[in-house]
mmCIF file of C-alpha atoms in Angstrom:
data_model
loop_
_atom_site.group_PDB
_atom_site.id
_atom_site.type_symbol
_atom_site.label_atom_id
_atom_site.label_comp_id
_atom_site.label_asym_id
_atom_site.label_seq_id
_atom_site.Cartn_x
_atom_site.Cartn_y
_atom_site.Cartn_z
ATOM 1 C CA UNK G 4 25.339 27.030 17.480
ATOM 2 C CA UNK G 5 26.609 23.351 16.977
ATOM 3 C CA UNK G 6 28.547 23.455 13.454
ATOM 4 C CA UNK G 7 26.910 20.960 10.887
ATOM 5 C CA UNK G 8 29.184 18.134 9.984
ATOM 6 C CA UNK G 9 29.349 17.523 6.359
ATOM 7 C CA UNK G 10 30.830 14.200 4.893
ATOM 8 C CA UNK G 11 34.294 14.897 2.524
ATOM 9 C CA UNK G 12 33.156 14.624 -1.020
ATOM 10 C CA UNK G 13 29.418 15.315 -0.710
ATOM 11 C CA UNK G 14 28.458 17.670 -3.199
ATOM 12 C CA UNK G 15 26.573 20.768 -1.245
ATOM 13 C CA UNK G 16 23.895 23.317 -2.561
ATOM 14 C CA UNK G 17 24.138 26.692 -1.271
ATOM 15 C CA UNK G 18 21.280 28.894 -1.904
ATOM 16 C CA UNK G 19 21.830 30.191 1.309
ATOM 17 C CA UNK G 20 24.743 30.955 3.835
ATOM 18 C CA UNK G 21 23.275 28.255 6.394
ATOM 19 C CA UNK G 22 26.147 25.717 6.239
ATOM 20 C CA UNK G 23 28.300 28.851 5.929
ATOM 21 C CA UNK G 24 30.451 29.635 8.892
ATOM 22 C CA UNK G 25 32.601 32.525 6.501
ATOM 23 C CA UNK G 26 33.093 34.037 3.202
ATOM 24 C CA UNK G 27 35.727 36.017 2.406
ATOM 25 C CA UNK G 28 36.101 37.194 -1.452
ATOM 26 C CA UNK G 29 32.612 35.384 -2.475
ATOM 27 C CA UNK G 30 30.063 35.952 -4.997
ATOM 28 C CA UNK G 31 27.047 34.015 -5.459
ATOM 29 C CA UNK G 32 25.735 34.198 -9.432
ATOM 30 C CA UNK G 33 22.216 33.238 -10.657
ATOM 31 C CA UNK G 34 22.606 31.287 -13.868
ATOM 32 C CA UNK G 35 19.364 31.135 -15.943
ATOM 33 C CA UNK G 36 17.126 28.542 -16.059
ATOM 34 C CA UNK G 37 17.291 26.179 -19.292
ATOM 35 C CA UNK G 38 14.825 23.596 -20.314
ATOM 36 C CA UNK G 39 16.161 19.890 -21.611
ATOM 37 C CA UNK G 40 15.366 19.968 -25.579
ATOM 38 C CA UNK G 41 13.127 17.451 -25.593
ATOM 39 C CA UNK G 42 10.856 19.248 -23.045
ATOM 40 C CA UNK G 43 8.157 18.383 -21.667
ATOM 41 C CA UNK G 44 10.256 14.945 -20.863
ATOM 42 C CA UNK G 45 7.004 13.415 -19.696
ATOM 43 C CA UNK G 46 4.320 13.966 -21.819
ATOM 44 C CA UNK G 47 0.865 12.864 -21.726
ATOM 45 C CA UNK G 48 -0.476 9.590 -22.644
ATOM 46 C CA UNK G 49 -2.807 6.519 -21.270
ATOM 47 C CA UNK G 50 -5.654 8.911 -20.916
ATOM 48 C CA UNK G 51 -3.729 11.723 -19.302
ATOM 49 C CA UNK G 52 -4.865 15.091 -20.342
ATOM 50 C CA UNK G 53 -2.764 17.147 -18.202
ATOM 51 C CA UNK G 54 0.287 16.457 -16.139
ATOM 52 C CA UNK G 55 1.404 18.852 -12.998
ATOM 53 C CA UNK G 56 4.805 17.206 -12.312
ATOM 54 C CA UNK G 57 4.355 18.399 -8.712
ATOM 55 C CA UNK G 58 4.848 14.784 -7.011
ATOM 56 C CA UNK G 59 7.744 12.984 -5.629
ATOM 57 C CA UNK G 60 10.892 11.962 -7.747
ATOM 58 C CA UNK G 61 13.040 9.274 -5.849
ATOM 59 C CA UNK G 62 16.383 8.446 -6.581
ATOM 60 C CA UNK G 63 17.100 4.738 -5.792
ATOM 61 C CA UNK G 64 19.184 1.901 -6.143
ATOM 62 C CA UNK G 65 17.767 -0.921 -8.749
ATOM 63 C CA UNK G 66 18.220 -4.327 -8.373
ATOM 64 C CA UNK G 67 17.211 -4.993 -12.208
ATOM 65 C CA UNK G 68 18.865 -2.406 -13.591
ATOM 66 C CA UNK G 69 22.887 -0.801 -13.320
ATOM 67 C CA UNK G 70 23.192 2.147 -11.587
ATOM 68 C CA UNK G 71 20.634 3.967 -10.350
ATOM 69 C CA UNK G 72 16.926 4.115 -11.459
ATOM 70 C CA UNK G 73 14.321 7.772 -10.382
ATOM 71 C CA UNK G 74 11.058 7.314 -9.777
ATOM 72 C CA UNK G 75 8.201 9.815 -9.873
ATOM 73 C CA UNK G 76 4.673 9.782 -8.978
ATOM 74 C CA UNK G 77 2.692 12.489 -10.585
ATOM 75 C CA UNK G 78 -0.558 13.933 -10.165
ATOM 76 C CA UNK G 79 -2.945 14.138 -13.941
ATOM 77 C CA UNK G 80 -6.198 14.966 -14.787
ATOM 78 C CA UNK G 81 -7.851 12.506 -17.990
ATOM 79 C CA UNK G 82 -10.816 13.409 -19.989
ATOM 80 C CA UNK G 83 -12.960 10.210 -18.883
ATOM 81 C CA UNK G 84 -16.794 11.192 -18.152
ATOM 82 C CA UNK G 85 -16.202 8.881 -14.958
ATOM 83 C CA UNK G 86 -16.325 11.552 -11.585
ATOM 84 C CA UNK G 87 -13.812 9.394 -10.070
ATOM 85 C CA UNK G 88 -11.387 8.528 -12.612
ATOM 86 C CA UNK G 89 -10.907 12.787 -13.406
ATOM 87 C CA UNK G 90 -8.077 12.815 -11.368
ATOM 88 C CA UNK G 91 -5.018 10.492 -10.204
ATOM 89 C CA UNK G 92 -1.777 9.432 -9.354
ATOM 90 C CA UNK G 93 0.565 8.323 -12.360
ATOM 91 C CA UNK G 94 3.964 6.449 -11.459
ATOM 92 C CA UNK G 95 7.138 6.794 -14.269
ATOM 93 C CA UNK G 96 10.514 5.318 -14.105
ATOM 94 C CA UNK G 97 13.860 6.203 -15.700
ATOM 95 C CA UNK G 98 17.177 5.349 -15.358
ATOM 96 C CA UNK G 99 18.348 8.980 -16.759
ATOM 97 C CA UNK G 100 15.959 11.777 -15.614
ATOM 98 C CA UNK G 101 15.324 12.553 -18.909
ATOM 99 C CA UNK G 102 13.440 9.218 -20.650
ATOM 100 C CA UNK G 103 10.774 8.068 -18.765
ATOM 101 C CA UNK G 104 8.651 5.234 -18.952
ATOM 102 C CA UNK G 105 4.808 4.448 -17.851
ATOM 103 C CA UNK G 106 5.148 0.857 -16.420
ATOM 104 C CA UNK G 107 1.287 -0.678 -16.203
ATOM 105 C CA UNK G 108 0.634 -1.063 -12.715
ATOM 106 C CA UNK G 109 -2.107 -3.152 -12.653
ATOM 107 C CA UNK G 110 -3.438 -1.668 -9.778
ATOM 108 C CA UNK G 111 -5.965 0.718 -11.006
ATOM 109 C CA UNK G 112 -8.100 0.646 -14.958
ATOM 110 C CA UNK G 113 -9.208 3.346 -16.650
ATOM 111 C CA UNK G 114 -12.255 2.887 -18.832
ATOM 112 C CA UNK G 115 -11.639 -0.881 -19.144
ATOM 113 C CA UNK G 116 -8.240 -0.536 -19.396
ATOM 114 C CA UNK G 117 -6.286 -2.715 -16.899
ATOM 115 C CA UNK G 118 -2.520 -1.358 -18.698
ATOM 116 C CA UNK G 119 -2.203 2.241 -17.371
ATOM 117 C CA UNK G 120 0.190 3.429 -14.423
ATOM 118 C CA UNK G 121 -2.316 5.018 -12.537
ATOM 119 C CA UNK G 122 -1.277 4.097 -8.199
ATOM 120 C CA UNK G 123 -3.985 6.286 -6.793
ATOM 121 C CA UNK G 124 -7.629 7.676 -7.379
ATOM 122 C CA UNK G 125 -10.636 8.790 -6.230
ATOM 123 C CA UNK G 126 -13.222 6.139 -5.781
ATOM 124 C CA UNK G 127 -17.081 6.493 -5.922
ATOM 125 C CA UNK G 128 -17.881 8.657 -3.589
ATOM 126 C CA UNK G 129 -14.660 10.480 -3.195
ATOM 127 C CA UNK G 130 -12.292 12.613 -5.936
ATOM 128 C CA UNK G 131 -8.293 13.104 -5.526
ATOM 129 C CA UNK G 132 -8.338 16.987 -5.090
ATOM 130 C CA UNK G 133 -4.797 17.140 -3.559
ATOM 131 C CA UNK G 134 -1.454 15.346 -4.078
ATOM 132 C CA UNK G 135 1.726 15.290 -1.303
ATOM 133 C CA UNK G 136 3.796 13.186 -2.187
ATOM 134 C CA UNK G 137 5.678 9.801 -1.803
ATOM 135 C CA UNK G 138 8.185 8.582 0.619
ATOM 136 C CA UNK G 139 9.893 4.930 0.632
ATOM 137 C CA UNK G 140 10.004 3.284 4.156
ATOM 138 C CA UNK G 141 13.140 2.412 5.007
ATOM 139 C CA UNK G 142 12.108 -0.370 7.080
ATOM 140 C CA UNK G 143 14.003 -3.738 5.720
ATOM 141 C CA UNK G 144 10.755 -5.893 7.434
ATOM 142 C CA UNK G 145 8.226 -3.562 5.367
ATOM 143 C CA UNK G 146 6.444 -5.684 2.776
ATOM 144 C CA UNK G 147 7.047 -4.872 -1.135
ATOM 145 C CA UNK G 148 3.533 -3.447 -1.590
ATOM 146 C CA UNK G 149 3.456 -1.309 1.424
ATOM 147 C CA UNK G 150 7.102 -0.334 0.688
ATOM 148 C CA UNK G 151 6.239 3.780 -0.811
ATOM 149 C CA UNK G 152 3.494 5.982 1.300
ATOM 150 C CA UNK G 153 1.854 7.827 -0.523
ATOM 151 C CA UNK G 154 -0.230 11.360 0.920
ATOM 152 C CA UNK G 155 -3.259 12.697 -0.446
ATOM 153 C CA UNK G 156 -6.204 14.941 -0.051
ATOM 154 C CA UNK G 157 -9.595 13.620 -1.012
ATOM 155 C CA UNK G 158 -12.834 15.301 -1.325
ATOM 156 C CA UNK G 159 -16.350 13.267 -0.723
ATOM 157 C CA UNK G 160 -18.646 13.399 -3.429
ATOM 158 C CA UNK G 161 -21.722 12.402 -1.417
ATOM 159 C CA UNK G 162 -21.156 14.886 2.278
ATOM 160 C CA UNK G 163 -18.992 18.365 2.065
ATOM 161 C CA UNK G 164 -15.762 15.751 3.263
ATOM 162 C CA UNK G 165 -12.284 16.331 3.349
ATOM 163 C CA UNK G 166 -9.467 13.936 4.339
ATOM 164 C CA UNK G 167 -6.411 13.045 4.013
ATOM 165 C CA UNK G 168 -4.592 9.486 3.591
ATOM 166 C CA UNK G 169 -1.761 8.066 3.709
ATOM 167 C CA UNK G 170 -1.582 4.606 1.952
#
């Protein structure tokens, strides 16, 4: 096997003795799991009923901001009587990980509402039934709005359809 070469100074996780070539007087200890305070850190809000913080969380470089800025796309489910607007992608920002803001979008309303951060939905005929995630292109050429992918599952309200995009 071809040894892995690791960069000097670049923090590793080892949950496992992959990158390991040898241990000699090694222990591996479990710490327990704490929750921030102020949990949940992204609560719901703009017709969000329920959050599953499943998504995609980015870590990027900001031109408008110092440092660094995450970004996380989020599948919720509202309360709205409207088939397709049950379920959706939500997109937050923060500059910490901890407080997180709802930019409006402007790409999708909710009941007449043309402020929410909602990226993705189901339309008509079809209902979000499964989120994958986001990715950023790293192609300098790509276009602003086609700059993050996003993958999801579907379902057709009209014929027993699945599919799957990628937008």
């Amino acid at each position: 096997m071809t040894p892995k070469q690791i960069p000097l100074n670049e923090p590793q996780l080892f949950l496992d003795d992959e990158l390991v070539l040898k241990t000699e007087n090694v222990s591996r200890k479990w710490h327990k799991l704490e929750k921030h305070p102020a949990n949940p850190i992204i609560a719901p809000s703009m017709g969000e009923k329920v959050l599953y913080l499943f998504g995609s969380v980015l870590k990027e470089p900001d031109p408008n901001v110092d440092g660094s800025q995450f970004r996380i796309w989020y599948y919720a489910e509202g309360d709205s009587d409207n088939a397709s607007r049950k379920t959706w992608v939500g997109y937050s920002t923060s500059t910490d990980g901890i407080s997180w803001q709802k930019p409006a979008t402007g790409v999708i309303e909710l009941e007449d509402n043309p402020c929410t951060n909602i990226v993705f939905d189901g339309t008509d005929d079809w209902r979000l039934v499964g989120f994958f995630g986001v990715i950023r292109d790293p192609n300098p050429d790509v276009r602003s709005s086609e700059r993050y992918k996003l993958v999801v599952s579907a379902e057709n309200l009209v014929e027993p359809l699945r599919k799957t995009y990628l937008m």
